[in-house]
């Protein structure tokens, strides 16, 4: 039998195996390239979507801040103290707008932070609007009363009587104007080691955070701050049965009390309630200073 070299025979099928392997690799490469292209396309679309969403969020925040800045510019008052505070808030708003304009890496966390600061600006502005409206109302009333009194005065005796009455009324208004107001009331649940907790059932005590507003008409010195916390059940929470203070001629139960040194400037204070009965629900917090209700708020504990 003759020896025949099959390796060199073109009709022999053994050489097709490497070709099939190469074709298989080529197919795999093509499939992987298609998958990579699809993933790249999806990623590109997702990034574009996020950029568009953040652009919309930026525009919304910018518009809201612009409106707040306009409202701050429109606020006018002859009260020097309020004017100084308004200037501070205007500078704060301008700084926030500059920061927002220069922001290049906007994220959900930063958006929430900007929204929080916008909310603070809005809340502070509403407080000043109320103060300005109150001062304007008092001024208009005093002017009207002054004109009316001048028309009614027909004798020296009547003028003296009316002057005495006006003095009494003005004194009353001054006392009311000297009331120390409270803003930014917050109720925080704390664990036994004084860490903030998100659930009321984990709380060992409560902390009330608040800010006494600066008032030049108030007498500086020591002040007793009484906090009255009403729980979801409608009852006032108290550490002891003897925790009482006087308000409008009657004695009321308070939840916590603290004495501070007030010097006619904003003063941030924390007051602690160490009693029991802390549950989830809506709490009412009232703050009393110098026999006046200085501020109140409702807070939800989960």
XYZ file of N, CA and C in Angstrom, residues 109-289:
543
model
N -28.167 65.190 47.189
C -27.869 65.689 48.535
C -27.719 67.207 48.532
N -27.033 67.739 47.526
C -26.857 69.186 47.462
C -28.178 69.885 47.182
N -29.022 69.274 46.343
C -30.334 69.857 46.067
C -31.148 69.959 47.358
N -31.125 68.887 48.165
C -31.850 68.912 49.443
C -31.292 69.999 50.363
N -29.948 70.170 50.360
C -29.338 71.189 51.203
C -29.763 72.588 50.772
N -29.773 72.811 49.438
C -30.220 74.114 48.931
C -31.684 74.353 49.290
N -32.523 73.314 49.151
C -33.938 73.466 49.492
C -34.119 73.795 50.967
N -33.291 73.179 51.810
C -33.376 73.462 53.248
C -33.015 74.919 53.537
N -31.952 75.416 52.882
C -31.542 76.796 53.112
C -32.585 77.775 52.562
N -33.199 77.425 51.429
C -34.276 78.265 50.902
C -35.446 78.321 51.885
N -35.775 77.164 52.475
C -36.852 77.131 53.451
C -36.555 78.001 54.658
N -35.283 77.982 55.099
C -34.896 78.818 56.232
C -35.020 80.298 55.895
N -34.551 80.678 54.693
C -34.682 82.075 54.264
C -36.147 82.500 54.225
N -36.997 81.626 53.688
C -38.425 81.937 53.594
C -39.044 82.098 54.983
N -38.710 81.184 55.912
C -39.273 81.245 57.262
C -38.841 82.515 57.985
N -37.543 82.841 57.884
C -37.040 84.050 58.537
C -37.719 85.291 57.953
N -37.878 85.310 56.622
C -38.514 86.458 55.983
C -39.953 86.624 56.455
N -40.691 85.522 56.567
C -42.068 85.601 57.035
C -42.139 86.189 58.443
N -41.139 85.847 59.271
C -41.099 86.422 60.611
C -40.904 87.924 60.578
N -40.007 88.389 59.703
C -39.789 89.834 59.590
C -41.003 90.533 59.002
N -41.684 89.881 58.047
C -42.897 90.472 57.473
C -43.935 90.700 58.569
N -44.085 89.710 59.439
C -45.050 89.856 60.535
C -44.659 90.996 61.469
N -43.342 91.091 61.780
C -42.898 92.171 62.665
C -43.126 93.537 62.030
N -42.786 93.657 60.736
C -42.961 94.937 60.052
C -44.440 95.308 59.977
N -45.288 94.322 59.630
C -46.728 94.591 59.574
C -47.249 95.025 60.932
N -46.761 94.373 61.979
C -47.203 94.727 63.326
C -46.786 96.148 63.678
N -45.522 96.511 63.357
C -45.055 97.869 63.646
C -45.831 98.898 62.835
N -46.084 98.581 61.552
C -46.843 99.518 60.713
C -48.258 99.714 61.237
N -48.861 98.618 61.690
C -50.218 98.715 62.233
C -50.248 99.587 63.480
N -49.253 99.365 64.352
C -49.177 100.174 65.573
C -48.956 101.646 65.236
N -48.061 101.910 64.286
C -47.780 103.303 63.917
C -49.010 103.980 63.327
N -49.713 103.285 62.421
C -50.915 103.864 61.826
C -51.979 104.126 62.891
N -52.095 103.180 63.808
C -53.092 103.347 64.851
C -52.749 104.531 65.749
N -51.442 104.650 66.091
C -51.030 105.760 66.935
C -51.248 107.098 66.242
N -50.951 107.152 64.939
C -51.163 108.400 64.193
C -52.642 108.766 64.159
N -53.483 107.747 63.873
C -54.919 108.000 63.816
C -55.452 108.437 65.173
N -54.967 107.768 66.223
C -55.425 108.121 67.563
C -54.962 109.528 67.940
N -53.753 109.863 67.526
C -53.230 111.184 67.853
C -54.064 112.287 67.204
N -54.450 112.070 65.942
C -55.286 113.055 65.239
C -56.644 113.167 65.915
N -57.179 111.994 66.260
C -58.496 111.987 66.893
C -58.456 112.675 68.249
N -57.374 112.422 69.006
C -57.268 113.044 70.325
C -57.148 114.557 70.213
N -56.417 115.024 69.221
C -56.261 116.467 69.055
C -57.588 117.142 68.726
N -58.413 116.424 67.965
C -59.714 116.999 67.612
C -60.644 117.046 68.823
N -60.470 116.098 69.738
C -61.371 116.005 70.883
C -60.963 116.923 72.038
N -59.741 117.278 72.090
C -59.266 118.088 73.222
C -59.803 119.515 73.091
N -60.585 119.977 74.048
C -61.148 121.340 74.041
C -60.727 122.137 75.258
N -60.049 121.510 76.181
C -59.644 122.248 77.381
C -58.354 121.645 77.920
N -57.718 122.369 78.788
C -56.475 121.904 79.400
C -56.708 120.660 80.226
N -57.860 120.607 80.900
C -58.169 119.440 81.720
C -58.336 118.216 80.858
N -59.084 118.373 79.766
C -59.303 117.246 78.864
C -57.999 116.783 78.242
N -57.145 117.760 77.862
C -55.851 117.389 77.293
C -55.019 116.608 78.294
N -55.082 117.014 79.565
C -54.317 116.301 80.589
C -54.833 114.878 80.771
N -56.167 114.744 80.798
C -56.755 113.411 80.956
C -56.406 112.503 79.776
N -56.548 113.082 78.609
C -56.263 112.287 77.420
C -54.785 111.914 77.340
N -53.934 112.838 77.752
C -52.495 112.552 77.748
C -52.176 111.407 78.698
N -52.867 111.396 79.832
C -52.641 110.312 80.784
C -53.089 108.972 80.212
N -54.244 108.998 79.552
C -54.731 107.768 78.936
C -53.784 107.278 77.828
N -53.301 108.197 77.035
C -52.375 107.827 75.967
C -51.078 107.264 76.535
N -50.643 107.870 77.647
C -49.414 107.377 78.279
C -49.587 105.945 78.759
N -50.753 105.679 79.360
C -51.021 104.313 79.819
C -51.053 103.332 78.651
N -51.734 103.752 77.591
C -51.844 102.870 76.439
C -50.495 102.652 75.780
N -49.713 103.729 75.676
C -48.393 103.601 75.080
C -47.499 102.706 75.913
N -47.648 102.828 77.239
C -46.873 101.966 78.125
C -47.234 100.500 77.915
N -48.546 100.260 77.734
C -48.987 98.888 77.473
C -48.409 98.373 76.158
N -48.433 99.227 75.148
C -47.897 98.810 73.848
C -46.397 98.574 73.911
N -45.717 99.405 74.696
C -44.277 99.209 74.857
C -43.997 97.877 75.536
N -44.820 97.562 76.555
C -44.640 96.275 77.228
C -44.865 95.119 76.262
N -45.893 95.268 75.432
C -46.140 94.213 74.442
C -45.005 94.135 73.426
N -44.502 95.321 73.049
C -43.389 95.329 72.094
C -42.109 94.780 72.689
N -42.011 94.758 74.021
C -40.816 94.251 74.682
C -40.845 92.744 74.890
N -41.926 92.103 74.465
C -42.024 90.648 74.629
C -40.917 89.967 73.824
N -40.256 89.008 74.437
C -39.210 88.241 73.756
C -39.876 87.133 72.952
N -39.741 87.205 71.658
C -40.328 86.190 70.783
C -39.354 85.033 70.579
N -39.931 83.877 70.252
C -39.142 82.657 70.048
C -39.400 82.137 68.644
N -38.360 81.712 67.981
C -38.498 81.133 66.635
C -37.676 79.844 66.565
N -37.902 79.094 65.478
C -37.122 77.875 65.230
C -37.328 76.792 66.276
N -38.562 76.640 66.774
C -38.824 75.627 67.796
C -38.744 74.233 67.172
N -37.948 73.359 67.772
C -37.802 71.980 67.287
C -37.843 71.032 68.476
N -38.419 69.861 68.257
C -38.513 68.828 69.291
C -37.731 67.616 68.811
N -36.703 67.211 69.592
C -35.796 66.144 69.175
C -35.861 65.007 70.193
N -36.015 63.779 69.690
C -36.023 62.604 70.551
C -34.588 62.138 70.796
N -34.258 61.848 72.084
C -32.902 61.444 72.442
C -32.912 60.080 73.128
N -31.838 59.316 72.898
C -31.679 58.038 73.576
C -31.133 58.283 74.982
N -30.888 57.205 75.715
C -30.387 57.337 77.078
C -28.986 57.926 77.126
N -28.217 57.786 76.020
C -26.888 58.389 75.961
C -26.875 59.683 75.164
N -28.079 60.310 75.061
C -28.242 61.622 74.434
C -27.910 61.650 72.953
N -28.112 60.563 72.281
C -28.004 60.557 70.828
C -29.389 60.716 70.214
N -29.442 61.469 69.120
C -30.724 61.663 68.458
C -31.204 60.363 67.829
N -32.484 60.064 68.011
C -33.072 58.843 67.444
C -34.252 59.237 66.561
N -34.521 58.398 65.567
C -35.587 58.708 64.615
C -36.941 58.170 65.061
N -36.957 57.308 66.043
C -38.211 56.700 66.508
C -38.505 57.103 67.945
N -39.754 57.476 68.189
C -40.129 57.914 69.527
C -40.029 56.775 70.546
N -40.293 55.540 70.107
C -40.245 54.431 71.056
C -38.829 54.113 71.530
N -37.832 54.723 70.896
C -36.461 54.537 71.342
C -35.969 55.684 72.222
N -36.812 56.687 72.438
C -36.394 57.891 73.143
C -36.469 57.695 74.654
N -35.446 58.230 75.337
C -35.430 58.248 76.795
C -35.819 59.618 77.333
N -35.614 60.648 76.523
C -36.040 61.989 76.895
C -36.140 62.839 75.636
N -36.617 64.089 75.811
C -36.828 64.987 74.673
C -36.009 66.254 74.856
N -35.571 66.801 73.743
C -34.852 68.076 73.753
C -35.611 69.091 72.911
N -35.865 70.245 73.487
C -36.522 71.330 72.764
C -35.461 72.365 72.394
N -35.259 72.575 71.112
C -34.330 73.586 70.613
C -35.118 74.815 70.165
N -34.630 75.993 70.524
C -35.325 77.231 70.142
C -34.340 78.393 70.161
N -34.766 79.503 69.556
C -33.941 80.712 69.524
C -34.756 81.888 70.040
N -34.230 82.558 71.071
C -34.843 83.780 71.568
C -34.437 84.920 70.629
N -35.420 85.624 70.089
C -35.143 86.696 69.138
C -34.694 87.955 69.864
N -33.657 88.585 69.296
C -33.167 89.815 69.893
C -34.212 90.927 69.860
N -34.360 91.655 70.960
C -35.355 92.728 71.057
C -34.782 93.821 71.945
N -34.512 94.979 71.344
C -33.918 96.073 72.103
C -34.871 96.666 73.136
N -36.163 96.433 72.964
C -37.126 96.979 73.918
C -37.194 96.156 75.208
N -36.693 94.947 75.173
C -36.761 94.074 76.345
C -35.680 94.461 77.358
N -35.985 94.179 78.619
C -35.024 94.417 79.687
C -34.020 93.270 79.717
N -32.720 93.552 79.592
C -31.741 92.463 79.629
C -31.624 91.861 81.027
N -31.161 90.625 81.066
C -30.966 89.968 82.354
C -31.450 88.534 82.348
N -31.589 87.983 83.547
C -31.984 86.585 83.688
C -33.436 86.385 83.272
N -33.698 85.296 82.538
C -35.045 84.965 82.092
C -35.321 83.484 82.370
N -36.523 83.219 82.855
C -36.981 81.843 83.037
C -37.813 81.453 81.820
N -37.407 80.390 81.146
C -38.111 79.911 79.957
C -38.905 78.663 80.347
N -40.209 78.730 80.178
C -41.073 77.601 80.489
C -41.543 76.955 79.183
N -41.337 75.636 79.082
C -41.750 74.883 77.893
C -42.897 73.957 78.280
N -43.952 74.040 77.531
C -45.147 73.241 77.789
C -45.351 72.303 76.586
N -45.149 70.995 76.808
C -45.263 69.991 75.747
C -46.550 69.207 75.934
N -47.407 69.258 74.928
C -48.647 68.480 74.947
C -48.478 67.280 74.030
N -48.658 66.071 74.593
C -48.450 64.844 73.839
C -49.586 64.532 72.887
N -49.423 63.474 72.093
C -50.475 63.080 71.141
C -51.800 62.768 71.814
N -51.769 62.415 73.116
C -53.004 62.091 73.823
C -53.741 63.339 74.322
N -53.158 64.533 74.107
C -53.800 65.766 74.520
C -53.473 66.205 75.937
N -52.601 65.468 76.638
C -52.230 65.824 78.003
C -50.849 66.465 78.019
N -50.683 67.424 78.974
C -49.396 68.104 79.119
C -48.422 67.171 79.829
N -47.234 67.026 79.241
C -46.198 66.170 79.824
C -45.453 66.957 80.893
N -45.271 66.349 82.070
C -44.633 67.052 83.178
C -43.740 66.103 83.942
N -42.614 66.658 84.477
C -41.697 65.853 85.274
C -42.233 65.620 86.687
N -43.021 66.588 87.188
C -43.564 66.457 88.547
C -44.863 67.245 88.630
N -45.646 66.942 89.647
C -46.939 67.614 89.818
C -46.769 69.060 90.242
N -45.608 69.431 90.794
C -45.387 70.786 91.268
C -44.821 71.711 90.222
N -44.719 71.251 88.978
C -44.147 72.079 87.912
C -45.217 73.028 87.395
N -45.326 74.220 88.005
C -46.371 75.167 87.663
C -45.765 76.546 87.418
N -46.408 77.334 86.550
C -46.038 78.725 86.324
C -47.315 79.523 86.104
N -47.220 80.855 86.279
C -48.403 81.702 86.164
C -48.496 82.293 84.766
N -49.711 82.251 84.221
C -49.969 82.818 82.900
C -51.367 83.392 82.885
N -51.460 84.715 82.675
C -52.736 85.431 82.610
C -53.626 85.134 83.812
N -53.012 85.196 84.989
C -53.760 85.070 86.227
C -54.063 83.660 86.680
N -53.604 82.662 85.957
C -53.827 81.280 86.380
C -52.531 80.493 86.297
N -52.496 79.383 87.048
C -51.295 78.558 87.067
C -51.430 77.397 86.091
N -50.345 77.177 85.354
C -50.333 76.113 84.356
C -49.150 75.177 84.601
N -49.341 73.944 84.150
C -48.280 72.944 84.262
C -47.272 73.138 83.128
N -45.998 73.042 83.449
C -44.978 73.090 82.407
C -44.193 71.780 82.377
N -43.612 71.504 81.235
C -42.864 70.259 81.032
C -41.392 70.399 81.391
N -40.820 71.545 81.099
C -39.402 71.786 81.381
C -39.189 73.278 81.528
N -38.122 73.639 82.269
C -37.830 75.053 82.502
C -36.320 75.249 82.539
N -35.894 76.420 82.069
C -34.473 76.750 82.130
C -34.320 78.254 82.255
N -33.340 78.672 83.044
C -33.029 80.093 83.178
C -31.826 80.428 82.304
N -31.906 81.568 81.613
C -30.822 81.998 80.736
C -30.526 83.468 80.976
N -29.377 83.905 80.505
C -28.992 85.314 80.574
C -29.257 85.941 79.220
N -30.294 86.751 79.135
C -30.707 87.366 77.869
C -30.169 88.792 77.783
N -29.462 89.076 76.677
C -28.840 90.386 76.500
C -29.310 91.063 75.210
N -30.597 90.947 74.905
C -31.234 91.637 73.770
C -30.714 91.188 72.411
N -30.080 90.040 72.365
C -29.586 89.483 71.109
C -30.151 88.079 70.926
N -30.110 87.599 69.693
C -30.553 86.231 69.430
C -29.796 85.256 70.326
N -30.532 84.353 70.937
C -29.917 83.392 71.864
C -30.528 82.012 71.620
N -29.690 81.059 71.211
C -30.147 79.695 70.959
C -30.061 78.882 72.243
N -31.146 78.192 72.560
C -31.257 77.481 73.842
C -31.799 76.074 73.596
N -31.311 75.119 74.399
C -31.856 73.761 74.400
C -32.377 73.456 75.802
N -33.585 72.918 75.875
C -34.222 72.591 77.150
C -34.663 71.134 77.095
N -34.449 70.384 78.183
C -34.654 68.945 78.180
C -35.849 68.538 79.038
N -36.642 67.631 78.485
C -37.737 67.010 79.234
C -37.314 65.579 79.561
N -37.244 65.256 80.858
C -36.735 63.971 81.306
C -37.824 63.024 81.799
N -39.072 63.353 81.507
C -40.166 62.519 81.982
C -40.431 61.324 81.080
N -41.574 60.681 81.324
C -41.962 59.489 80.577
C -43.115 59.812 79.626
N -43.651 58.765 79.008
C -44.814 58.934 78.148
C -44.498 59.393 76.747
N -43.302 59.088 76.257
C -42.904 59.511 74.910
C -43.383 58.469 73.900
N -44.293 58.875 73.030
C -44.830 57.987 71.997
C -44.822 58.718 70.664
N -45.086 57.982 69.612
C -45.147 58.602 68.291
C -46.454 59.378 68.137
N -46.399 60.429 67.316
C -47.594 61.234 67.078
C -47.258 62.720 66.988
N -48.299 63.547 67.043
C -48.142 64.989 66.902
C -48.034 65.625 68.291
N -46.961 66.414 68.498
C -46.730 67.102 69.766
C -46.904 68.606 69.562
N -47.483 69.243 70.563
C -47.607 70.702 70.566
C -46.611 71.260 71.584
N -45.797 72.209 71.133
C -44.780 72.808 71.998
C -45.081 74.302 72.137
N -45.229 74.774 73.377
C -45.464 76.190 73.657
C -44.347 76.696 74.560
N -43.883 77.913 74.286
C -42.794 78.515 75.051
C -43.298 79.813 75.683
N -43.110 79.956 77.000
C -43.576 81.120 77.743
C -42.390 81.830 78.393
N -42.355 83.162 78.243
C -41.315 83.986 78.856
C -41.971 85.255 79.399
